[in-house]
PDB file of C-alpha atoms in Angstrom:
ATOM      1  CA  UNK A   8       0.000   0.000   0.000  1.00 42.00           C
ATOM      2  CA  UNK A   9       0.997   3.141  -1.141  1.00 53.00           C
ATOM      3  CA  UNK A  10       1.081   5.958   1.524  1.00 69.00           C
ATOM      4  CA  UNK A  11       0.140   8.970   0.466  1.00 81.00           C
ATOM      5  CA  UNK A  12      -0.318  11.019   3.651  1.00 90.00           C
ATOM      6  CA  UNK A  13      -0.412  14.661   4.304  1.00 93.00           C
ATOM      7  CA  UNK A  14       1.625  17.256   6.795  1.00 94.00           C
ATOM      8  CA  UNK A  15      -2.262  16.948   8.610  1.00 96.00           C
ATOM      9  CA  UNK A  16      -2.948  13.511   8.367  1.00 96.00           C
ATOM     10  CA  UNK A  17       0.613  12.283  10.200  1.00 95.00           C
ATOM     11  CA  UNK A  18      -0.052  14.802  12.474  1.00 96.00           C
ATOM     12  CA  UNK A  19      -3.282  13.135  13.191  1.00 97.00           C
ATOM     13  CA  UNK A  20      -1.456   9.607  13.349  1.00 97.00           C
ATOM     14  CA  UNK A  21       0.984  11.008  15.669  1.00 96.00           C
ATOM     15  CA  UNK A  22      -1.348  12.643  17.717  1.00 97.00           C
ATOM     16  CA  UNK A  23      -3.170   9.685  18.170  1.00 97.00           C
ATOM     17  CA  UNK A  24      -0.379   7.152  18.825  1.00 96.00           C
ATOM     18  CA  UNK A  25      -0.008   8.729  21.744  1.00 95.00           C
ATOM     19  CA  UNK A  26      -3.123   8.824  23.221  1.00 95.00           C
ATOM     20  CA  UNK A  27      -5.655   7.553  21.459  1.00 95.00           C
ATOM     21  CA  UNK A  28      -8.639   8.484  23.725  1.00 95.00           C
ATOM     22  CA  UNK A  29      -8.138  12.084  22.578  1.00 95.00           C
ATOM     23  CA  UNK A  30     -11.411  13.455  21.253  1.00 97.00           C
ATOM     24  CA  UNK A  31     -11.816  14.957  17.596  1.00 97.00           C
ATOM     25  CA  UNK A  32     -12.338  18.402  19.372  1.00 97.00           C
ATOM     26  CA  UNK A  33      -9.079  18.466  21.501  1.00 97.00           C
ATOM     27  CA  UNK A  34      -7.117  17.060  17.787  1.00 98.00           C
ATOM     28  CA  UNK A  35      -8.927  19.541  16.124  1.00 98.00           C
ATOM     29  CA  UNK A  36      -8.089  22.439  18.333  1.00 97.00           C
ATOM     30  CA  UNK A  37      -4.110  21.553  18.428  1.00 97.00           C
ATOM     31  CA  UNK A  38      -4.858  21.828  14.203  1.00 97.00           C
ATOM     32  CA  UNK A  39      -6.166  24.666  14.402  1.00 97.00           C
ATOM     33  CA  UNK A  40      -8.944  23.129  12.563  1.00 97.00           C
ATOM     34  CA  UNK A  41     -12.609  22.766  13.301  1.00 97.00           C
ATOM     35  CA  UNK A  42     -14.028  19.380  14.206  1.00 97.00           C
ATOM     36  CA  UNK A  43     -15.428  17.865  11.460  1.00 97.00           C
ATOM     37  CA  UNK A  44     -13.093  17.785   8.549  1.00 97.00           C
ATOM     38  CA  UNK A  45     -10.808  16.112  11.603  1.00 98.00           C
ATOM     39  CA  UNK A  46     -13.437  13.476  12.273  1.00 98.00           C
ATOM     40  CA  UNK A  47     -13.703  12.688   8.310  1.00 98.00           C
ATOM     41  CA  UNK A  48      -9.905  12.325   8.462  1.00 97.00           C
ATOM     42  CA  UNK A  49      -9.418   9.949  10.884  1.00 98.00           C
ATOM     43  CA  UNK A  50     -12.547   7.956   9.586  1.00 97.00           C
ATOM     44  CA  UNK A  51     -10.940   8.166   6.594  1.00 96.00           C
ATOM     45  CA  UNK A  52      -7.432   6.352   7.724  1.00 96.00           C
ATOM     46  CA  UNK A  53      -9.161   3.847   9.326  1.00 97.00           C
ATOM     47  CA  UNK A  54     -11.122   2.636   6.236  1.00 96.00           C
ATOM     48  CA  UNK A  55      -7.792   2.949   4.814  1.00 94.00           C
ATOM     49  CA  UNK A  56      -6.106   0.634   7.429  1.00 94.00           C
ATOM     50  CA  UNK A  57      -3.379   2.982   8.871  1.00 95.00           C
ATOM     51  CA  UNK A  58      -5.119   2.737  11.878  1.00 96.00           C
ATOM     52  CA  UNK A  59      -5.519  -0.752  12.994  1.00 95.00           C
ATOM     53  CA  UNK A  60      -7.289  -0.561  16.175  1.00 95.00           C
ATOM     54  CA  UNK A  61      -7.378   1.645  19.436  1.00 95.00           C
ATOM     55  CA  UNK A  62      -6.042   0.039  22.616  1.00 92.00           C
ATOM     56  CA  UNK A  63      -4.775   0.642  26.073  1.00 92.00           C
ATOM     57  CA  UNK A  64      -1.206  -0.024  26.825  1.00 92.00           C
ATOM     58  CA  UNK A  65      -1.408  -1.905  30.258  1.00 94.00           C
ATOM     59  CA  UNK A  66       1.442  -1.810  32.964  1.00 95.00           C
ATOM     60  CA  UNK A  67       1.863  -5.672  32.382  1.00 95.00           C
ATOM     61  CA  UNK A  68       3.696  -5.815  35.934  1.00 94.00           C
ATOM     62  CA  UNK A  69       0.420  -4.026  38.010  1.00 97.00           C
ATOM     63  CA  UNK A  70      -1.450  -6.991  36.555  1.00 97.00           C
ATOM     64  CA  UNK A  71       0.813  -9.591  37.497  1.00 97.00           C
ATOM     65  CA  UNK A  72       2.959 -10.421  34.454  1.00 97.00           C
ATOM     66  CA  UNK A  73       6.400  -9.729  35.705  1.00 97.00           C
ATOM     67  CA  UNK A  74       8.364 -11.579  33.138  1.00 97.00           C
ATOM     68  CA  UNK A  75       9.209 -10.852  29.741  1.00 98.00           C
ATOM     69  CA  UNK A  76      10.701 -13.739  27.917  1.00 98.00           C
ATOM     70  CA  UNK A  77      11.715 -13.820  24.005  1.00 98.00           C
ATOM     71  CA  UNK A  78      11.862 -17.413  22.302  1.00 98.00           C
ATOM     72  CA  UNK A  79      13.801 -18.166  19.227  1.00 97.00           C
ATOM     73  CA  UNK A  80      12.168 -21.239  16.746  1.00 96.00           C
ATOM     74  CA  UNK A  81      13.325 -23.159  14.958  1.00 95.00           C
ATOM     75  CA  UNK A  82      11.087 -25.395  12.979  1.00 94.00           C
ATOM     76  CA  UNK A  83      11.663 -29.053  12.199  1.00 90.00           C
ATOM     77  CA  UNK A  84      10.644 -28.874   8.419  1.00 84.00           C
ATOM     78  CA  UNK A  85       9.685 -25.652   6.352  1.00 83.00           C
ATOM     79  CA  UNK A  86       6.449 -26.157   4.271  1.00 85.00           C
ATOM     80  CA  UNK A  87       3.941 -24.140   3.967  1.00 88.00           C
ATOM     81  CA  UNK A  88       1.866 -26.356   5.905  1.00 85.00           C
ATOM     82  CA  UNK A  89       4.382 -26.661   9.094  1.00 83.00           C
ATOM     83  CA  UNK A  90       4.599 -22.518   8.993  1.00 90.00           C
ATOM     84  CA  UNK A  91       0.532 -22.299   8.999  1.00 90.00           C
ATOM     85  CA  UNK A  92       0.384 -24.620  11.609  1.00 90.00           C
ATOM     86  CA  UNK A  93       2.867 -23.586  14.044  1.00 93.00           C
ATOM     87  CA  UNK A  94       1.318 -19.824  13.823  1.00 95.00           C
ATOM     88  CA  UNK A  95      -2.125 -21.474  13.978  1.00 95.00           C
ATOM     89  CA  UNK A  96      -0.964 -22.614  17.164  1.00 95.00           C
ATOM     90  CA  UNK A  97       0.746 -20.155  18.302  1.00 96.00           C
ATOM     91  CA  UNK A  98      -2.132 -17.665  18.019  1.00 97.00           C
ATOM     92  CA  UNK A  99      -4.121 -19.993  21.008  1.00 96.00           C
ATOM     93  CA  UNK A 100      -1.298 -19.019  23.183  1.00 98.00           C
ATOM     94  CA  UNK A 101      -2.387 -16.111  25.176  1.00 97.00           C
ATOM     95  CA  UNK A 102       1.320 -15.897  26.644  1.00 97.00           C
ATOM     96  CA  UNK A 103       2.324 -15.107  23.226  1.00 98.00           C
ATOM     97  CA  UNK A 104       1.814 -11.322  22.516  1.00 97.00           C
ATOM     98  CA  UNK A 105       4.255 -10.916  19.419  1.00 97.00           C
ATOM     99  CA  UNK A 106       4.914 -13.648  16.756  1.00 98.00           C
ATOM    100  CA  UNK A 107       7.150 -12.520  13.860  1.00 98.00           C
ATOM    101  CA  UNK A 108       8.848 -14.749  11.092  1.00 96.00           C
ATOM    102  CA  UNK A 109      12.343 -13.888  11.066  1.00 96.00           C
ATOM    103  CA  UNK A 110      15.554 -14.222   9.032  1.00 95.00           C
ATOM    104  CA  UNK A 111      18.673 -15.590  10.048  1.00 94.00           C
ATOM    105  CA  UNK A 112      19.311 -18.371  12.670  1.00 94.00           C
ATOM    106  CA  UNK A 113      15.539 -18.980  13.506  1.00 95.00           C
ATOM    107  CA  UNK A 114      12.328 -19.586  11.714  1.00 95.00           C
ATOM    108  CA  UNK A 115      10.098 -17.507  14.331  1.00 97.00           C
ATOM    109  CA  UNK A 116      10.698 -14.958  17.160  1.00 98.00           C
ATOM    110  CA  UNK A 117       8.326 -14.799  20.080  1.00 98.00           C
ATOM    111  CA  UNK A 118       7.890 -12.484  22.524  1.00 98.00           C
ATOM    112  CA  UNK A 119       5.885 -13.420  25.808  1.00 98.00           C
ATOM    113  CA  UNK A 120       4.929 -11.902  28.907  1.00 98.00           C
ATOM    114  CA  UNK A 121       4.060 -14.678  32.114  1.00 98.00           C
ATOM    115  CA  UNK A 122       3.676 -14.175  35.775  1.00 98.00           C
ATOM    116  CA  UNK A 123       7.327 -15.257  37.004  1.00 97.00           C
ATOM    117  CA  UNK A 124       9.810 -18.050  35.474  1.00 97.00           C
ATOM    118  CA  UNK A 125       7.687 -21.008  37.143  1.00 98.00           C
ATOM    119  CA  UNK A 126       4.839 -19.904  34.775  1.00 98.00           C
ATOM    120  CA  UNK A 127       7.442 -19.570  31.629  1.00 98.00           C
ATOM    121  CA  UNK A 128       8.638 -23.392  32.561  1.00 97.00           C
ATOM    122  CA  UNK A 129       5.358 -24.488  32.531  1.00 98.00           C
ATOM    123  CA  UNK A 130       4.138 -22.791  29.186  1.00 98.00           C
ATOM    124  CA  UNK A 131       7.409 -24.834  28.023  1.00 97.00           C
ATOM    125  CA  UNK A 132       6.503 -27.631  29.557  1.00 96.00           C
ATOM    126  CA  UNK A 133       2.801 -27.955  28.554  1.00 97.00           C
ATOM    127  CA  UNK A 134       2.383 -26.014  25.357  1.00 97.00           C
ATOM    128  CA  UNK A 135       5.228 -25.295  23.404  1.00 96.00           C
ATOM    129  CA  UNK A 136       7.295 -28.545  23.767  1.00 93.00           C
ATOM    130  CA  UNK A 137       3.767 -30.456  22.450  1.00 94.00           C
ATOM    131  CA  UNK A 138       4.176 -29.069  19.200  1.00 92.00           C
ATOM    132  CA  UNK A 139       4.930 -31.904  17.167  1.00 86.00           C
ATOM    133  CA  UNK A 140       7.088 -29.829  14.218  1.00 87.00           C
ATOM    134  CA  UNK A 141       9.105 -27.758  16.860  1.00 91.00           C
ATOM    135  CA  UNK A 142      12.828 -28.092  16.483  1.00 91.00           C
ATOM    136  CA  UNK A 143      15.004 -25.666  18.287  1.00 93.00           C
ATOM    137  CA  UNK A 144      13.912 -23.534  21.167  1.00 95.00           C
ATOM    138  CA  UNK A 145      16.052 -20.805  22.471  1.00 97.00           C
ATOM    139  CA  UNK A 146      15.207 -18.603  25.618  1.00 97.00           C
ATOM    140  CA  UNK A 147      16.690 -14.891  26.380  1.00 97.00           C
ATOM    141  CA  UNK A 148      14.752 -13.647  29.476  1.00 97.00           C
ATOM    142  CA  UNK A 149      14.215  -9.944  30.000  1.00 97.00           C
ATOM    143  CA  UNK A 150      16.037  -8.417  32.618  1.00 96.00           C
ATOM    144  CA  UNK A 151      15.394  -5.012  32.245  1.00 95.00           C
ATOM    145  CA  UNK A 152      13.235  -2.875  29.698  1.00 94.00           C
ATOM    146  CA  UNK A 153      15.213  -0.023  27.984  1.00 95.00           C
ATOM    147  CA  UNK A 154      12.836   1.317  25.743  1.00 95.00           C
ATOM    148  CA  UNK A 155       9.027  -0.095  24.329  1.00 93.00           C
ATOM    149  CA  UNK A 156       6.867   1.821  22.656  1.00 92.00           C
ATOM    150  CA  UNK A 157       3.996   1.305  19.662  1.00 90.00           C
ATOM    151  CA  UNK A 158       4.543   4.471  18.639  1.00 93.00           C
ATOM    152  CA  UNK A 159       6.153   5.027  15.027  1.00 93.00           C
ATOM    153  CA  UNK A 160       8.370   8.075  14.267  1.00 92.00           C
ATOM    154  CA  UNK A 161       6.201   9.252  11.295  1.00 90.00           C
ATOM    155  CA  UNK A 162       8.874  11.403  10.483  1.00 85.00           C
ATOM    156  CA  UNK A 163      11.089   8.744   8.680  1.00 80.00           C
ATOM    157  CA  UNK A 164       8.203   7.821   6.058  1.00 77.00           C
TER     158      UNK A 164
END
């Protein structure tokens, strides 16, 4: 998809990337503009798909999910059918936030967030190691978060 967005329209998209509960009226006002051709806007990059979805970013440690653990895959064989069924399964996880297919020394990179390491062994234990087409797993657990964000510097597209 081509992106053809205006000085207003990343404004917009940056505006709302970092909070998007703001109302059309307070977006409007830091525009300058008036409140309607705002609202058309954003309607407007949503039917477009720049804007996915709205969420709330939650403080995963207030709700109990102290650990952040990232999992290298590797696969045991590389159809198409082993890479649609390892994400099919991977998508009932609810550990598993972010699943990416990567380059280089694995097949997949996963990113979860669990309670403590007892609750990572068992997600090992009980889930992941069932997969009959998994190869090699690698663990690197978090330590310490230097920077996450969802926000994209709209600047650099």
């Amino acid at each position: 998809m081509q992106h053809n967005l205006d000085k207003i329209d990343t404004k917009i998209l940056s505006l709302l990337q970092q909070n998007s509960n703001r109302t059309t009226k307070s977006i409007a006002t830091e525009l300058g503009m008036t409140t309607t051709p705002v609202f058309e806007r954003i309607k407007k990059l949503e039917k477009q798909g720049y804007i996915k979805k709205y969420v709330a970013v939650l403080n995963n440690k207030k709700i109990g999910l102290k650990q952040t653990v990232f999992i290298g895959i590797t696969l045991q064989g590389h159809t198409r059918s082993y890479l649609e069924k390892f994400v099919k399964q991977i998508n009932n996880f609810p550990e598993v936030i972010e699943c990416h297919r990567v380059s280089g020394n694995f097949d997949y990179l996963l990113k979860l967030v669990v309670e403590d390491i007892e609750a990572y062994e068992t997600f090992i234990i009980s889930k992941l190691t069932l997969l009959p087409y998994l190869g090699n797993v690698q663990s690197l657990i978090a330590l310490s978060t230097g920077k996450e964000t969802n926000e994209i510097d709209l600047s650099r597209v």
